[in-house]
């Protein structure tokens, strides 16, 4: 039943060779790799205004200055990442760059941050998508957490099916969103220029705002920096581009950064000009849309486009997380289970872990985007800092071309990223502190897992001069556990004689019914006169302890004769699984108890009942 | 950890021979076997008044007539059971008497009824005990269900520890209760006679009561019949009495019935005379106590005695249920698990099943005694009817002594019991209907289980002329599953050669890394040049299917050569259990897949890691 259900939901298994490489054109790459970054504009401006409104409506004026600083940051980071693209044409994820240039520990910090970060990408994109849906349909605002969880499960399901067939389908929402935002900004500015939309800004640019502090400004800035999440995606995916790979990737990054800059700038300007204040059930982007388009069809299309690109952005987490988990597992820092592919070639365990993590985050943060943002930003900018600063080392090591200039650019990127991380910890500590608990725990786990795998590998390796290998035994002792003389016992004894040179039958008897016990021994001797029958008496109605004790003695004697010791546990298998509850599970308990012995091999004789 | 906890709560295991028989004196038997019956007075009168008050306060006068009829019923049933005691000196439970005289189906109806009935005994006694506690301490009335569940778990814990050591301790609450009720009735009548207590009856005996109907009268009567629950206990326990067993048991039953009659009559009279009306948080018995003793120490002692005897009554369910389950399991109508004794000689599975059932009943009936009573009464009087009517058949078969008179007495018992069952179904259908669903389900289950055990026994039996027994095989083929060439493989191959005449190593390779696969084969051939190595290629990354297919082929060939087939699954066991999550569980899945094959024996080679 489970198999059919799985087949229905996931689709039929694919062969490994079914996997085909397809090189990405710039057009397709832009769609596939930029959704995370571009969708950030759905919540970036909102995060800035949410901080500023805590002071006053007039303070909203400062969103323009904060946005300007974010755009500078975007420019610096774009330049930095273009350098990474050229330096690491085989894909320069933060884990790789940090490991190569700063060593394993820094790489693990970057890797751990990114694992958490991808969970946050999914959580933030989905909750923000839910915000967009709720803005359009306020009636369902009470079900925010539920809707978000269902969305995560849906995207997980699609990924378990495998995304290959639908990859080109994903370009649609991205270009739809790009189109809608272009139209919105263009139409909005046209309306402003033609005077159809009134000037509602709560304060003029440059007007003094009472109570404005540098702390508040940087709080707003660090929240707004969440608009830059996802910029690194292209640098990780260089090998997937058409040739010349690095050139194409770099150009795509430039195009994406330009669009992002235009969108972020335009939206923030409109937000300022229209005097929009953040509201609980109506996102800033939705309010701008309503102001520009009115409450008609085009507005609903905008919300649909926003929700759709956020879903695609969440999906990028589902592409990236399993690959990172795969790389960490290959380096033996995560369980091997992340190396296994599912029926549809996706790394199912990674996909499921990510969904579980994202749902967990959504639940503990009550599905509130603004509470998730600071943690998300930390998770993004810590690896940024590590990879950018790693690049400085890279240039100092390589020393070719204009390496001094390039190092300066990366220094700028690293500096801004580091400043942001410090800002976030100082100004948003209340939301960011879990990072300080989760990261050390993750790093500790990585090392524990690594040490275990190393230990196991060392113990399993066959060394040249080991005397244990190719040991030749002179024979095999087989102990058959007998509870009663039945068909099962008879077949098991026949089998035992085929594998063993010396067969012993062992029976545990209790006080309760001495006559019956005697009968078992007699019956056995009639059936198998040539097999030694040992009756062990137990006063405590426990089968396990006397059996273990007896088997240990026999195993010791067998070892003295250079024999192996096998314990054969006969059991019958009822035709229907529910019938197992009608039979005692002694065989199971005996097997697990005997499995603790190094020198005893446990074998099960299964007799299948026909009715 | 679990073991230490269990040892702490349950105590150290006991030897089977530790069980000592102790013959019961009348004094001790009265205490041990009468708690269920005597404690019924704590709720019997209350059930009558609860029904009558639905008409009017004046109708409460009829409780005297109802009580009179209940006393007649008690007399008839006592006589009937005295006859059962003499006819079945080895213990005449309803299951035995009904099975012997009416055949297996009737016995199963009686047995099934009693299984449910014991759960109801526990549920009713415990909720009624909770009522007594709440009457004394009304502040905790909101926690009725919680208190009842805790009481059930406490009594279960005591029974899992084994009750032997505390059996004599149980006599204390019973005699304490007998003393308290004697004093209460005596003192109450003394006060009435001396005129210290005023006459408050809501209507004089014989006064016409408007709206009184026969239906209401019999509703009250059938509720009041719950006072007779537990009368059968002595007849089940005849073998435990001192010699002359039947005589002593019969005398004890007579004493118990007399006390019960006096208590029930006295309490009902006081309830009538004092004009007591049933209340939610104050039981009738508690109200009488307050009226007679005032609100002082003696009243609290009365409540304590009531709660204590009800706890002992619940405990009788815990003695009787596991023994009945044992008998049903011995006759192969319940799972064998009920035959197993726990560490402390109690039938742990029966004890736990009973507690779970009682807690379930308490929860679905919200811990309300009056809702449980009608179902309880049905569960009691159905087996009564079956065993009493069975006795009529018994006398007609035996035809000795005054068998005609005896048959008449049993006919009276059977007739009254049957009338009561009909009354309950007609007048309390709303509370009794679950019986009509549970009983057929139980009977069906009994027969399914029985058929299964019979089927199994037939298939396992060794028949004289069976050709499968003592088959001599010419050798053993052993297939070793190899994932990689490690210490585990090496040891497993060594072992395989000790048991097998023909050893094959099998490896499943995937597309992903053809070079690595080739290396595994090479490495193996270097280490084991004389073992055949088969590399099976899988395109779907599934190990199970190709392994099964290969093993089936080899097993067929082995059978042709008269060889047995063993599949050896090598695995390593990490030192700590948590480390298992770091290794894939392929071995487990392979084992369970291979276990579906009749002709393949699965053996596990466990290599224990030291670090």
Coordinates of C-alpha atoms in Angstrom, one line a residue, chain A residues 506 508-510 536-539 541-552:
Chain A
X506 CA 19.4 -26.4 23.5
X508 CA 15.3 -23.8 28.4
X509 CA 12.9 -25.4 30.9
X510 CA 10.9 -23.8 33.7
X536 CA 18.9 -25.7 30.8
X537 CA 16.8 -25.1 33.8
X538 CA 15.7 -21.5 34.6
X539 CA 14.2 -20.5 37.9
X541 CA 11.3 -17.7 33.8
X542 CA 14.0 -15.8 31.8
X543 CA 15.2 -17.4 28.6
X544 CA 17.7 -14.8 27.7
X545 CA 20.2 -15.1 30.5
X546 CA 20.6 -18.9 30.6
X547 CA 20.8 -19.0 26.8
X548 CA 23.5 -16.4 26.7
X549 CA 25.5 -18.2 29.5
X550 CA 25.2 -21.6 27.7
X551 CA 26.2 -20.2 24.3
X552 CA 29.2 -18.4 25.8

